[in-house]
mmCIF file of C-alpha atoms and ligand atoms in Angstrom:
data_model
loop_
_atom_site.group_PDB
_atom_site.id
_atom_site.type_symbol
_atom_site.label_atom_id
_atom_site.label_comp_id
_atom_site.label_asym_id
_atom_site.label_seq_id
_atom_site.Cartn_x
_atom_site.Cartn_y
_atom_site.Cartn_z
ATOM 1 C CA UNK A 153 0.000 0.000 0.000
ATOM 2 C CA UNK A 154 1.011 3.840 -1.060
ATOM 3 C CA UNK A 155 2.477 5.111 2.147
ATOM 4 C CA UNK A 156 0.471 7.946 2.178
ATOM 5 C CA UNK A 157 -2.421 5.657 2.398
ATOM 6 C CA UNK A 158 -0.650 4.172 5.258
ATOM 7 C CA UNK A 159 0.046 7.599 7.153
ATOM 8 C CA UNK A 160 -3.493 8.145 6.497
ATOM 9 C CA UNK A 161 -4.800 4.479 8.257
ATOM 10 C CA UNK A 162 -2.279 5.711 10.964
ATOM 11 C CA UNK A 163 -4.270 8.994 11.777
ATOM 12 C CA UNK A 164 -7.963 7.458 10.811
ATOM 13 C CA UNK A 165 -7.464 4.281 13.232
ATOM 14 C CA UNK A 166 -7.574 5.751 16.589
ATOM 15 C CA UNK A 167 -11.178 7.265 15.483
ATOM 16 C CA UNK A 168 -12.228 3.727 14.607
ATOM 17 C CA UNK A 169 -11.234 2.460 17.758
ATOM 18 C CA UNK A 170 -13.540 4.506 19.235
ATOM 19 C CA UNK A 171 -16.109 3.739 16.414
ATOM 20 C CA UNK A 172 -17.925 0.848 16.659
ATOM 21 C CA UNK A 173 -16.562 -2.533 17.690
ATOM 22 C CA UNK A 174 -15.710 -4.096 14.730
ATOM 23 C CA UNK A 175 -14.782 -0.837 12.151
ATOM 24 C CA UNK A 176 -11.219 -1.679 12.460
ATOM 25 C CA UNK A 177 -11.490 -5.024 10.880
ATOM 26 C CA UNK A 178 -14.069 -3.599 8.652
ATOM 27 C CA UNK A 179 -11.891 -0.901 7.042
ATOM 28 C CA UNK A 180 -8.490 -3.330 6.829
ATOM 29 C CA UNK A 181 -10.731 -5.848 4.968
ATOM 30 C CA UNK A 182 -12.198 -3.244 2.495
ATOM 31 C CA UNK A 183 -8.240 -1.511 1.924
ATOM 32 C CA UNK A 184 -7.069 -4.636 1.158
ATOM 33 C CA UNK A 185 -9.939 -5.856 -1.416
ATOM 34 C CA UNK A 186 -10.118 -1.701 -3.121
ATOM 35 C CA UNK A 187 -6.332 -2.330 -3.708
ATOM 36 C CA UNK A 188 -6.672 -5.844 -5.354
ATOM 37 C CA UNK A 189 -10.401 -4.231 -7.338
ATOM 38 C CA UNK A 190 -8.104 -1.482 -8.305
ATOM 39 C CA UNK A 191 -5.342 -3.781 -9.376
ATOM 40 C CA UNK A 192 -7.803 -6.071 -11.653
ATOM 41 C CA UNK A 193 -10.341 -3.443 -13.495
ATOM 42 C CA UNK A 194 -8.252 -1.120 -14.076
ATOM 43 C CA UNK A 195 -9.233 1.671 -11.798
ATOM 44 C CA UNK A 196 -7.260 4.579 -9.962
ATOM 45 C CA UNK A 197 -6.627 4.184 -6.060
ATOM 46 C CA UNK A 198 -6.575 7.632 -5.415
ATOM 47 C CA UNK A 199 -10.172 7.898 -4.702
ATOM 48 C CA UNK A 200 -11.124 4.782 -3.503
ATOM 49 C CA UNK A 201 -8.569 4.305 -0.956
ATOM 50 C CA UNK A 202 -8.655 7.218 0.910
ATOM 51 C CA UNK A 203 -12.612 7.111 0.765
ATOM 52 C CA UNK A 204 -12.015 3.544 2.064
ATOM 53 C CA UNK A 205 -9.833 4.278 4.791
ATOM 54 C CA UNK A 206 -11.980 7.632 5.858
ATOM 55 C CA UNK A 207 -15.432 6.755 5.473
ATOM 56 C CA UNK A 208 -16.781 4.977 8.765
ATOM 57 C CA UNK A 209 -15.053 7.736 11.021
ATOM 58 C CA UNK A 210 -17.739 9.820 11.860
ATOM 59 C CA UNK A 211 -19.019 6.810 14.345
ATOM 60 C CA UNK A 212 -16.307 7.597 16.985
ATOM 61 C CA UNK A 213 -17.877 9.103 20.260
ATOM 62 C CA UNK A 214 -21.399 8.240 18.460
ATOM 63 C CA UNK A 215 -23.758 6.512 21.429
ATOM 64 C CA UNK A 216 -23.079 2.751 20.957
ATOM 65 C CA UNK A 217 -26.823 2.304 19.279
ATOM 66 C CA UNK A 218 -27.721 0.666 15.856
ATOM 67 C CA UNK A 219 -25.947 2.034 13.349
ATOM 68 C CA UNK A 220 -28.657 1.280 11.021
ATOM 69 C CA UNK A 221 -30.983 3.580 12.726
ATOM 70 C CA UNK A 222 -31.297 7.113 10.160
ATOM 71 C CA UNK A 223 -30.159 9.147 12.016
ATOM 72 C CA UNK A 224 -27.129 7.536 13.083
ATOM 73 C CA UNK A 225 -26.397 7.185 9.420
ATOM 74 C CA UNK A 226 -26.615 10.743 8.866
ATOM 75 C CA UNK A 227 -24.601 12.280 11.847
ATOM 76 C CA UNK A 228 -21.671 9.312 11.364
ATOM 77 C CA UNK A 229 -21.467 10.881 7.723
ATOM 78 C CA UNK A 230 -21.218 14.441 8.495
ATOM 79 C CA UNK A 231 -18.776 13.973 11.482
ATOM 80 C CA UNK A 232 -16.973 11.862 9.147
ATOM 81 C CA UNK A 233 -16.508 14.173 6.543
ATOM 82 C CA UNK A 234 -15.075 17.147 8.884
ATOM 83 C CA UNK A 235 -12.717 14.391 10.286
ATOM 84 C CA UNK A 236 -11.807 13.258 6.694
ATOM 85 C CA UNK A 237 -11.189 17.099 5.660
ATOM 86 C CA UNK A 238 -8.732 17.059 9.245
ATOM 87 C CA UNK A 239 -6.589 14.478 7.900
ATOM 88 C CA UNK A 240 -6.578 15.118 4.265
ATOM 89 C CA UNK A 241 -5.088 18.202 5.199
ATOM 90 C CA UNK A 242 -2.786 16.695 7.235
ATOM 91 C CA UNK A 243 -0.778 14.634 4.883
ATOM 92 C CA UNK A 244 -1.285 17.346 1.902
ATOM 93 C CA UNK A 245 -3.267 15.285 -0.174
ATOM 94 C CA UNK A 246 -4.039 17.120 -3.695
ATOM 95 C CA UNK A 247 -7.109 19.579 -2.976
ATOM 96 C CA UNK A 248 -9.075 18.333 -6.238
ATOM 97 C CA UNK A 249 -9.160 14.838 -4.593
ATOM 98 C CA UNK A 250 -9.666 16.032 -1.515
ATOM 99 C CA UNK A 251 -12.778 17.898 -2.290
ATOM 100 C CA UNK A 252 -13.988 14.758 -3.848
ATOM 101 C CA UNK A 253 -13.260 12.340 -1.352
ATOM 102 C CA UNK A 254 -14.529 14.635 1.628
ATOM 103 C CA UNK A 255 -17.786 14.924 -0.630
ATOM 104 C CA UNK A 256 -18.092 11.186 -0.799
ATOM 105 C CA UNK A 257 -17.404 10.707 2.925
ATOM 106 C CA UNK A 258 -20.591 12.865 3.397
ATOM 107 C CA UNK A 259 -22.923 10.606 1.223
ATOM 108 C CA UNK A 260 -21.238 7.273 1.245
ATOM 109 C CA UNK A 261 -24.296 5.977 2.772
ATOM 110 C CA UNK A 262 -27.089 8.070 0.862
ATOM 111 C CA UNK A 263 -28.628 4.519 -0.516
ATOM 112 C CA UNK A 264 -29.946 4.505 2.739
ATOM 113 C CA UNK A 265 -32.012 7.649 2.460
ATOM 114 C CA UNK A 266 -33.361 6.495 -1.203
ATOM 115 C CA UNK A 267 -30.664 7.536 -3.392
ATOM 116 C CA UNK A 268 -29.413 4.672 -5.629
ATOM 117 C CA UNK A 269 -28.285 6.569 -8.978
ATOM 118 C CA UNK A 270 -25.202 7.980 -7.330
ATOM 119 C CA UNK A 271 -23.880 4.523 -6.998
ATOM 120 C CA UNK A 272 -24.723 3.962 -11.133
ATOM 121 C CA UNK A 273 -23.303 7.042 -12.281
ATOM 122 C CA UNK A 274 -20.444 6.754 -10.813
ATOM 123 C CA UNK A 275 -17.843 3.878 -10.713
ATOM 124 C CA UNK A 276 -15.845 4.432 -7.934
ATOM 125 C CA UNK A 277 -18.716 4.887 -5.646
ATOM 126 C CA UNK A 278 -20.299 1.640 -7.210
ATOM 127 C CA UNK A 279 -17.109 0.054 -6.415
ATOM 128 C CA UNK A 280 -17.258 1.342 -2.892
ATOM 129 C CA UNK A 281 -20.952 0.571 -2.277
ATOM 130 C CA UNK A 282 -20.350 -3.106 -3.619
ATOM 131 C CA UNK A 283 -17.514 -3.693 -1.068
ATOM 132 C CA UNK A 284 -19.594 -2.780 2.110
ATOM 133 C CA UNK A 285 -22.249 -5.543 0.545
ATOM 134 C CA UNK A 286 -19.466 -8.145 0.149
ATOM 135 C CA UNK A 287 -18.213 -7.420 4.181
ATOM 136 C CA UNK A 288 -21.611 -8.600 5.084
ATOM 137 C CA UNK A 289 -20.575 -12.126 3.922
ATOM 138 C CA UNK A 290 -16.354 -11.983 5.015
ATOM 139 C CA UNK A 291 -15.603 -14.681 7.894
ATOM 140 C CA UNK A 292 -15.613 -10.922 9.901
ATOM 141 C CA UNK A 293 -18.142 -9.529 8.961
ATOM 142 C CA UNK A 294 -20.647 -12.311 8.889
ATOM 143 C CA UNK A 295 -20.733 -12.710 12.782
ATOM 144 C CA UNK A 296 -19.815 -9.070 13.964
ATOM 145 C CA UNK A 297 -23.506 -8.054 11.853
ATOM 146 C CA UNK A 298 -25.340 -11.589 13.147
ATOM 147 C CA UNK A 299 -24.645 -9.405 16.364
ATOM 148 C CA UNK A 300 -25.598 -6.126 15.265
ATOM 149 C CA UNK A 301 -28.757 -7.700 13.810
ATOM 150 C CA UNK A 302 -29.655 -10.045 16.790
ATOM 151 C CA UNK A 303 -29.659 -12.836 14.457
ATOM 152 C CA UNK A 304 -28.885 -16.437 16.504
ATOM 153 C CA UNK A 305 -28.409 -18.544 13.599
ATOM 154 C CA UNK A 306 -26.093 -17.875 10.604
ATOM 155 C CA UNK A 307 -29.260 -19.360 8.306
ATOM 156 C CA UNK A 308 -31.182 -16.214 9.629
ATOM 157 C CA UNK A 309 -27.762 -14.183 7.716
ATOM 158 C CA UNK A 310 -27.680 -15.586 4.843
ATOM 159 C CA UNK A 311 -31.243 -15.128 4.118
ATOM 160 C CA UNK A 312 -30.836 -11.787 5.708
ATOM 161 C CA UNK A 313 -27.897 -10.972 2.727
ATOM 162 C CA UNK A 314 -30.052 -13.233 0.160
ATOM 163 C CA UNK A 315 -33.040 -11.007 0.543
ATOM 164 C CA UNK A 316 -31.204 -7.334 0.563
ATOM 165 C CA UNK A 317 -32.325 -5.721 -2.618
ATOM 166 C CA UNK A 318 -28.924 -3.930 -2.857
ATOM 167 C CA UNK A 319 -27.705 -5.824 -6.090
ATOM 168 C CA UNK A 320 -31.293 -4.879 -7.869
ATOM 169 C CA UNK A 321 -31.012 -1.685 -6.926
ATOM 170 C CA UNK A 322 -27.654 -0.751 -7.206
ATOM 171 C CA UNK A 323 -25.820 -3.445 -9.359
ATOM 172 C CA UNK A 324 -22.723 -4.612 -8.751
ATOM 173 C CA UNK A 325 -20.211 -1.994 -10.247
ATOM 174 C CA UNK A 326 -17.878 -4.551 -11.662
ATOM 175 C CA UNK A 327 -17.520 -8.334 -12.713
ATOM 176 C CA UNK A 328 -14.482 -8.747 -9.751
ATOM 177 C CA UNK A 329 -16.787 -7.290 -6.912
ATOM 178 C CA UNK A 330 -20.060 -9.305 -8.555
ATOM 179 C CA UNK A 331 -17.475 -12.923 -8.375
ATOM 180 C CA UNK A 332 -15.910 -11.550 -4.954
ATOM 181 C CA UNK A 333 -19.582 -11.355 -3.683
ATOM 182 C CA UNK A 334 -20.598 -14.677 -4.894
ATOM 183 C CA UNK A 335 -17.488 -16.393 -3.836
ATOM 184 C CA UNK A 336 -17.798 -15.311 0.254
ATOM 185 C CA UNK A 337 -21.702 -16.016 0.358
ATOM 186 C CA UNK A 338 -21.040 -19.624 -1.155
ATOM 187 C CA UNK A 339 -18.445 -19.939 1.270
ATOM 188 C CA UNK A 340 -20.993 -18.812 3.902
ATOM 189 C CA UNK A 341 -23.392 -21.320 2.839
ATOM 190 C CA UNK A 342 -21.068 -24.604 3.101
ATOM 191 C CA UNK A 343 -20.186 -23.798 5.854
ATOM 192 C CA UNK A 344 -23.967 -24.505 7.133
ATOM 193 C CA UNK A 345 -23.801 -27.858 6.253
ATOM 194 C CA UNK A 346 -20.289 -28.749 8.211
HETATM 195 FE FE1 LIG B 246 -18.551 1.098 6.099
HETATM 196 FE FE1 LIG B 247 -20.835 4.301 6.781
#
């Protein structure tokens, strides 16, 4: 990884720590499978990574409730962006992608409040979008959202992930995330009948 990207992970991390329980796990897994999207369709890091790495911020000092709830949603972007603009600053990242990635940061979760087109229009954000999907079924993430959910059984996941309308909605942005995707929920599933 870029070591700016890595001076970056070194500033964002101790707001995750204070972000929900399992965001630091969350945000290594999605670095590490941007990098390897990036690396196999062709597409520039510059965005995604830092978008990656500053996204999920915003939930430090939040009150440990759902983080699905709206309004949760909404305050973890906003706080997230102000953080994101902190560090971008920080390690002089160029102000064109700044602006950009501090805008994303703001509305990474905007699916949330209706707005799927974003997520077609544009490829980085589809990108983005489709790797928060795929954590849902990562040996991680899996169990840290049975939790969140107050699921018992991992059945009562996969039908959970099975039934999400996200790739109808907002279709996987490329044929690596769409494979990645299908790969960890298969994985999921066999391990049902062990
Ligand atoms: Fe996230
Ligand atoms: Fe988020």
């Amino acid at each position: 990884m870029k070591e700016i990207y890595e001076k970056m992970w070194k500033l964002a991390k101790p707001y995750y720590e204070k972000g929900r329980p399992m965001d630091i796990a969350h945000v290594e897994w999605m670095m590490k499978y941007a990098l390897f999207v990036c690396e196999k369709e062709k597409i520039d890091d510059e965005i995604l990574l830092p978008l990656v790495i500053l996204h999920d911020m915003g939930y430090a000092g939040l009150p440990k409730d759902n983080p699905f709830n709206l309004d949760m949603r909404k305050t973890h972007m906003k706080a997230g962006a102000e953080i994101a603009e902190k560090i971008l600053k920080q390690v002089s990242y160029p102000r064109d992608d700044s602006e950009k990635i501090i805008h994303y940061v703001s509305m990474h979760d905007n699916w949330a409040l209706g707005d799927n087109e974003i997520y077609k229009k544009d490829k980085i954000l589809g990108v983005f979008d489709d790797l928060e999907f795929i954590w849902l079924a990562t040996p991680q993430g899996f169990p840290a959202l049975m939790k969140i959910l107050g699921f018992t059984e991992p059945e009562q996941m996969i039908e959970y992930i099975e039934q999400d309308d996200k790739p109808e909605k907002r279709p996987f942005a490329t044929k690596t995330t769409k494979e990645l995707f299908e790969k960890y929920l298969s994985d999921r599933k066999k391990e049902l009948k062990k």
